[in-house]
Amino acid sequence: MSEPMLALTGIAKSYNRGLPSEVNVLHGIDLTVEKGEIVALVAPSGAGKSTLLHIAGLLDTADNGTVSIAGQDMTHLSDSKRTHMRRAEVGFIYQFHHLLPEFTALENISLPQLANGVPRSEAQARAQDLLERVGVGARTAHRPAALSGGEQQRVAFCRALANQPKLLLADEPTGNLDSGTSDQVFETLLELVRETGLSALIATHNLELAARMDRQIRLADGKLASV
Ligand code: ADP
């Protein structure tokens, strides 16, 4: 079998180590996401989902354990190399869209590509194609404030995929939307991920949404368990 796209082994993390306010969030987490697999990370608020996703996405470091992406050990990289790998390999989606307010939908998806050296015409064509695939093709010239919540989040999905990452990490990606919109927008995200063959780890506390993914794992008391 080929290397998993994401492999976490023995991940441990505490905040405020050594202080009376120390919080032990993760205790020896082992997790793999295979190529093309979509895994639901189910946990109540405060269980450590964001902490785990940030460590997997190279935005934070663990106290112990290793992180491998596409078979490459990321644990001992320099800060600049980690940043480079994160930009090249990982797409991140948050609960809130975090689009740049002064730029249009098309520009928000083109900019990360320009930063990676993609020529402008190619970046814009890819942005347009992604926006059409998520049903926002008629809104490319709109700024985020002129888009609905669901549209904003669809644009954020496109931005996360703009640089063709290998791994998608999403932290309650539709948690900010009303339940009807959330269902539709979530379906769009799953379609997009399946079409592109990406590997994804998607945190949600919604068990119905989790059931639409390939596999569900639960985070509780700093440990993972299968659902
Ligand atoms: P979730 O995403 O599941 O809601 P988080 O990973 O955000 O959980 O947080 C897990 C626990 O760690 C919570 O108790 C939270 O208060 C604590 N925590 C998160 N970030 C910090 C931090 N920077 N400093 C101290 N405690 C933190």
CSV table of C-alpha atoms and ligand atoms in Angstrom, one decimal:
chain,number,residue,atom,x,y,z
A,1,MET,CA,0.0,0.0,0.0
A,2,SER,CA,1.3,3.5,-0.8
A,3,GLU,CA,2.2,6.0,1.9
A,4,PRO,CA,-0.8,7.7,3.7
A,5,MET,CA,-1.2,11.4,2.8
A,6,LEU,CA,-1.2,12.3,6.5
A,7,ALA,CA,0.3,10.3,9.3
A,8,LEU,CA,0.3,11.6,12.9
A,9,THR,CA,2.1,9.4,15.5
A,10,GLY,CA,2.1,10.0,19.2
A,11,ILE,CA,1.0,13.6,19.0
A,12,ALA,CA,0.9,15.3,22.4
A,13,LYS,CA,0.2,18.9,23.2
A,14,SER,CA,-0.3,21.0,26.3
A,15,TYR,CA,-0.8,24.8,26.6
A,16,ASN,CA,0.9,26.8,29.4
A,17,ARG,CA,3.2,23.9,30.2
A,18,GLY,CA,4.6,24.0,33.7
A,19,LEU,CA,2.1,26.7,34.9
A,20,PRO,CA,-0.8,26.2,37.2
A,21,SER,CA,-3.0,27.0,34.2
A,22,GLU,CA,-1.5,24.0,32.1
A,23,VAL,CA,-4.1,22.4,29.8
A,24,ASN,CA,-3.3,18.9,28.5
A,25,VAL,CA,-5.2,18.8,25.2
A,26,LEU,CA,-3.8,15.9,23.2
A,27,HIS,CA,-2.3,12.7,24.7
A,28,GLY,CA,-0.6,10.5,22.1
A,29,ILE,CA,-2.7,10.8,19.0
A,30,ASP,CA,-2.1,8.3,16.2
A,31,LEU,CA,-4.0,9.1,13.0
A,32,THR,CA,-3.6,8.4,9.2
A,33,VAL,CA,-5.5,9.7,6.3
A,34,GLU,CA,-5.0,7.7,3.1
A,35,LYS,CA,-4.8,9.1,-0.4
A,36,GLY,CA,-8.2,10.2,-1.6
A,37,GLU,CA,-9.8,9.5,1.8
A,38,ILE,CA,-12.2,11.9,3.5
A,39,VAL,CA,-12.1,11.5,7.3
A,40,ALA,CA,-14.5,13.2,9.8
A,41,LEU,CA,-13.0,14.4,13.0
A,42,VAL,CA,-15.9,14.5,15.5
A,43,ALA,CA,-15.6,16.2,18.8
A,44,PRO,CA,-17.4,18.6,21.1
A,45,SER,CA,-16.2,22.2,21.4
A,46,GLY,CA,-13.1,22.4,23.5
A,47,ALA,CA,-11.9,18.8,22.8
A,48,GLY,CA,-8.9,20.0,20.9
A,49,LYS,CA,-10.0,19.7,17.2
A,50,SER,CA,-8.4,23.0,16.2
A,51,THR,CA,-5.2,22.2,18.1
A,52,LEU,CA,-5.0,18.9,16.2
A,53,LEU,CA,-5.8,20.4,12.8
A,54,HIS,CA,-3.2,23.2,13.3
A,55,ILE,CA,-0.5,20.6,14.2
A,56,ALA,CA,-1.5,18.5,11.2
A,57,GLY,CA,-1.4,21.6,9.0
A,58,LEU,CA,2.0,22.7,10.2
A,59,LEU,CA,0.5,25.9,11.7
A,60,ASP,CA,1.6,24.8,15.2
A,61,THR,CA,4.0,22.2,16.6
A,62,ALA,CA,3.4,19.3,19.0
A,63,ASP,CA,5.3,18.8,22.2
A,64,ASN,CA,5.8,15.2,21.2
A,65,GLY,CA,5.1,13.0,18.2
A,66,THR,CA,5.6,13.2,14.4
A,67,VAL,CA,3.8,14.6,11.4
A,68,SER,CA,4.3,13.2,7.9
A,69,ILE,CA,2.6,14.6,4.8
A,70,ALA,CA,2.8,12.5,1.6
A,71,GLY,CA,5.5,10.3,3.2
A,72,GLN,CA,7.7,13.2,4.2
A,73,ASP,CA,8.5,13.8,7.9
A,74,MET,CA,7.7,17.4,8.7
A,75,THR,CA,8.7,17.2,12.4
A,76,HIS,CA,12.2,18.7,12.3
A,77,LEU,CA,11.9,21.2,9.5
A,78,SER,CA,13.1,24.8,9.9
A,79,ASP,CA,10.3,27.4,10.2
A,80,SER,CA,10.8,28.6,6.7
A,81,LYS,CA,10.8,25.1,5.2
A,82,ARG,CA,7.6,24.3,7.2
A,83,THR,CA,5.9,27.5,5.8
A,84,HIS,CA,7.0,26.5,2.3
A,85,MET,CA,5.6,22.9,2.7
A,86,ARG,CA,2.4,24.2,4.3
A,87,ARG,CA,1.8,26.5,1.3
A,88,ALA,CA,2.6,23.8,-1.2
A,89,GLU,CA,0.9,20.8,0.3
A,90,VAL,CA,-2.0,21.9,2.6
A,91,GLY,CA,-5.3,23.7,2.0
A,92,PHE,CA,-7.0,25.0,5.2
A,93,ILE,CA,-10.6,26.0,5.6
A,94,TYR,CA,-11.9,27.7,8.8
A,95,GLN,CA,-15.4,28.2,10.2
A,96,PHE,CA,-15.3,31.8,9.1
A,97,HIS,CA,-14.3,32.5,5.5
A,98,HIS,CA,-11.3,34.9,6.2
A,99,LEU,CA,-11.5,36.3,2.7
A,100,LEU,CA,-9.7,39.6,2.0
A,101,PRO,CA,-12.5,42.2,2.1
A,102,GLU,CA,-11.0,44.6,-0.4
A,103,PHE,CA,-10.5,42.0,-3.2
A,104,THR,CA,-13.1,40.2,-5.4
A,105,ALA,CA,-13.9,36.5,-5.2
A,106,LEU,CA,-11.7,35.9,-8.3
A,107,GLU,CA,-8.8,37.9,-6.8
A,108,ASN,CA,-9.1,36.1,-3.5
A,109,ILE,CA,-8.5,32.8,-5.3
A,110,SER,CA,-5.9,34.2,-7.7
A,111,LEU,CA,-3.7,35.8,-5.1
A,112,PRO,CA,-2.3,32.7,-3.4
A,113,GLN,CA,-1.5,31.3,-6.8
A,114,LEU,CA,0.4,34.5,-7.8
A,115,ALA,CA,2.3,34.3,-4.5
A,116,ASN,CA,3.4,30.8,-5.6
A,117,GLY,CA,4.6,32.1,-9.0
A,118,VAL,CA,1.7,31.1,-11.2
A,119,PRO,CA,1.2,33.5,-14.1
A,120,ARG,CA,-1.8,35.9,-13.8
A,121,SER,CA,-3.8,34.6,-16.7
A,122,GLU,CA,-3.4,31.0,-15.5
A,123,ALA,CA,-4.3,31.9,-11.9
A,124,GLN,CA,-7.4,33.7,-13.0
A,125,ALA,CA,-8.5,30.9,-15.3
A,126,ARG,CA,-8.1,28.4,-12.5
A,127,ALA,CA,-10.0,30.7,-10.1
A,128,GLN,CA,-12.9,31.1,-12.6
A,129,ASP,CA,-13.0,27.3,-13.1
A,130,LEU,CA,-13.1,26.6,-9.4
A,131,LEU,CA,-15.8,29.2,-8.8
A,132,GLU,CA,-17.9,27.7,-11.5
A,133,ARG,CA,-17.5,24.2,-10.0
A,134,VAL,CA,-18.9,25.4,-6.7
A,135,GLY,CA,-21.8,27.3,-8.3
A,136,VAL,CA,-20.5,30.8,-7.8
A,137,GLY,CA,-19.3,31.5,-11.4
A,138,ALA,CA,-21.7,34.4,-11.7
A,139,ARG,CA,-20.2,36.2,-8.7
A,140,THR,CA,-16.5,36.4,-9.6
A,141,ALA,CA,-16.4,40.2,-9.5
A,142,HIS,CA,-18.1,40.5,-6.2
A,143,ARG,CA,-16.3,41.4,-3.0
A,144,PRO,CA,-17.0,39.2,0.1
A,145,ALA,CA,-19.4,41.7,1.7
A,146,ALA,CA,-21.6,41.4,-1.4
A,147,LEU,CA,-21.8,37.6,-1.1
A,148,SER,CA,-24.1,35.5,1.1
A,149,GLY,CA,-22.6,33.5,3.9
A,150,GLY,CA,-22.8,30.3,1.8
A,151,GLU,CA,-21.2,32.0,-1.2
A,152,GLN,CA,-18.4,33.4,1.0
A,153,GLN,CA,-17.7,29.9,2.3
A,154,ARG,CA,-17.7,28.4,-1.2
A,155,VAL,CA,-15.2,31.0,-2.3
A,156,ALA,CA,-13.1,30.1,0.7
A,157,PHE,CA,-13.2,26.4,-0.4
A,158,CYS,CA,-11.9,27.5,-3.9
A,159,ARG,CA,-9.1,29.5,-2.3
A,160,ALA,CA,-8.0,26.5,-0.2
A,161,LEU,CA,-7.8,24.4,-3.4
A,162,ALA,CA,-6.2,27.2,-5.5
A,163,ASN,CA,-2.6,25.9,-5.2
A,164,GLN,CA,-3.7,22.2,-5.7
A,165,PRO,CA,-2.7,21.0,-2.3
A,166,LYS,CA,-2.4,17.3,-1.5
A,167,LEU,CA,-4.2,17.5,1.9
A,168,LEU,CA,-7.3,19.5,2.9
A,169,LEU,CA,-7.9,20.4,6.5
A,170,ALA,CA,-11.2,22.0,7.5
A,171,ASP,CA,-12.3,23.2,11.0
A,172,GLU,CA,-16.1,23.2,11.2
A,173,PRO,CA,-16.3,24.5,7.6
A,174,THR,CA,-20.0,25.1,7.6
A,175,GLY,CA,-20.4,25.8,11.3
A,176,ASN,CA,-21.1,29.4,10.8
A,177,LEU,CA,-24.1,28.8,8.4
A,178,ASP,CA,-27.8,28.1,9.1
A,179,SER,CA,-28.6,24.4,8.9
A,180,GLY,CA,-30.2,24.4,5.5
A,181,THR,CA,-27.4,26.3,3.9
A,182,SER,CA,-24.8,24.3,5.8
A,183,ASP,CA,-26.1,21.0,4.3
A,184,GLN,CA,-25.9,22.3,0.7
A,185,VAL,CA,-22.5,24.0,1.1
A,186,PHE,CA,-21.1,20.9,2.8
A,187,GLU,CA,-22.3,18.7,-0.1
A,188,THR,CA,-20.5,21.1,-2.5
A,189,LEU,CA,-17.3,20.7,-0.4
A,190,LEU,CA,-17.5,16.9,-0.5
A,191,GLU,CA,-18.1,16.9,-4.3
A,192,LEU,CA,-15.2,19.2,-4.9
A,193,VAL,CA,-12.9,17.1,-2.7
A,194,ARG,CA,-14.0,13.8,-4.4
A,195,GLU,CA,-13.7,15.3,-7.9
A,196,THR,CA,-10.1,16.4,-7.1
A,197,GLY,CA,-9.1,13.2,-5.4
A,198,LEU,CA,-7.8,15.1,-2.4
A,199,SER,CA,-7.3,13.6,1.1
A,200,ALA,CA,-9.2,15.5,3.7
A,201,LEU,CA,-9.6,15.7,7.5
A,202,ILE,CA,-12.8,17.6,8.3
A,203,ALA,CA,-13.8,18.6,11.8
A,204,THR,CA,-17.5,18.8,12.6
A,205,HIS,CA,-19.7,18.2,15.7
A,206,ASN,CA,-22.6,17.4,13.3
A,207,LEU,CA,-23.0,13.6,13.2
A,208,GLU,CA,-25.2,13.7,10.0
A,209,LEU,CA,-22.5,15.6,8.1
A,210,ALA,CA,-19.8,13.3,9.5
A,211,ALA,CA,-21.7,10.2,8.3
A,212,ARG,CA,-21.3,11.5,4.7
A,213,MET,CA,-17.6,11.1,4.9
A,214,ASP,CA,-15.6,7.8,4.3
A,215,ARG,CA,-14.7,7.3,8.0
A,216,GLN,CA,-15.4,8.9,11.3
A,217,ILE,CA,-13.1,9.3,14.3
A,218,ARG,CA,-14.0,10.8,17.6
A,219,LEU,CA,-11.7,13.0,19.7
A,220,ALA,CA,-12.4,12.9,23.5
A,221,ASP,CA,-10.3,13.3,26.6
A,222,GLY,CA,-7.2,13.9,24.4
A,223,LYS,CA,-7.5,10.5,22.6
A,224,LEU,CA,-9.0,9.3,19.3
A,225,ALA,CA,-11.5,6.5,18.9
A,226,SER,CA,-13.3,5.1,15.9
A,227,VAL,CA,-17.0,6.0,15.8
B,1,ADP,P1,-11.8,22.8,19.8
B,1,ADP,O1,-11.3,23.2,18.5
B,1,ADP,O2,-12.2,21.3,19.9
B,1,ADP,O3,-12.9,23.6,20.3
B,1,ADP,P2,-9.3,23.8,20.8
B,1,ADP,O4,-8.2,23.0,20.1
B,1,ADP,O5,-9.5,25.2,20.3
B,1,ADP,O6,-10.6,23.0,20.9
B,1,ADP,O7,-8.9,23.9,22.4
B,1,ADP,C1,-8.7,22.8,23.2
B,1,ADP,C2,-8.4,23.3,24.6
B,1,ADP,O8,-7.2,24.0,24.7
B,1,ADP,C3,-9.5,24.2,25.2
B,1,ADP,O9,-9.6,23.9,26.6
B,1,ADP,C4,-8.9,25.6,25.0
B,1,ADP,O10,-9.3,26.4,26.0
B,1,ADP,C5,-7.4,25.3,25.2
B,1,ADP,N1,-6.5,26.2,24.4
B,1,ADP,C6,-6.6,26.3,23.0
B,1,ADP,N2,-5.6,27.2,22.6
B,1,ADP,C7,-5.0,27.7,23.8
B,1,ADP,C8,-3.9,28.6,24.0
B,1,ADP,N3,-3.3,29.3,23.0
B,1,ADP,N4,-3.6,28.8,25.3
B,1,ADP,C9,-4.2,28.1,26.3
B,1,ADP,N5,-5.2,27.2,26.2
B,1,ADP,C10,-5.6,27.0,24.9
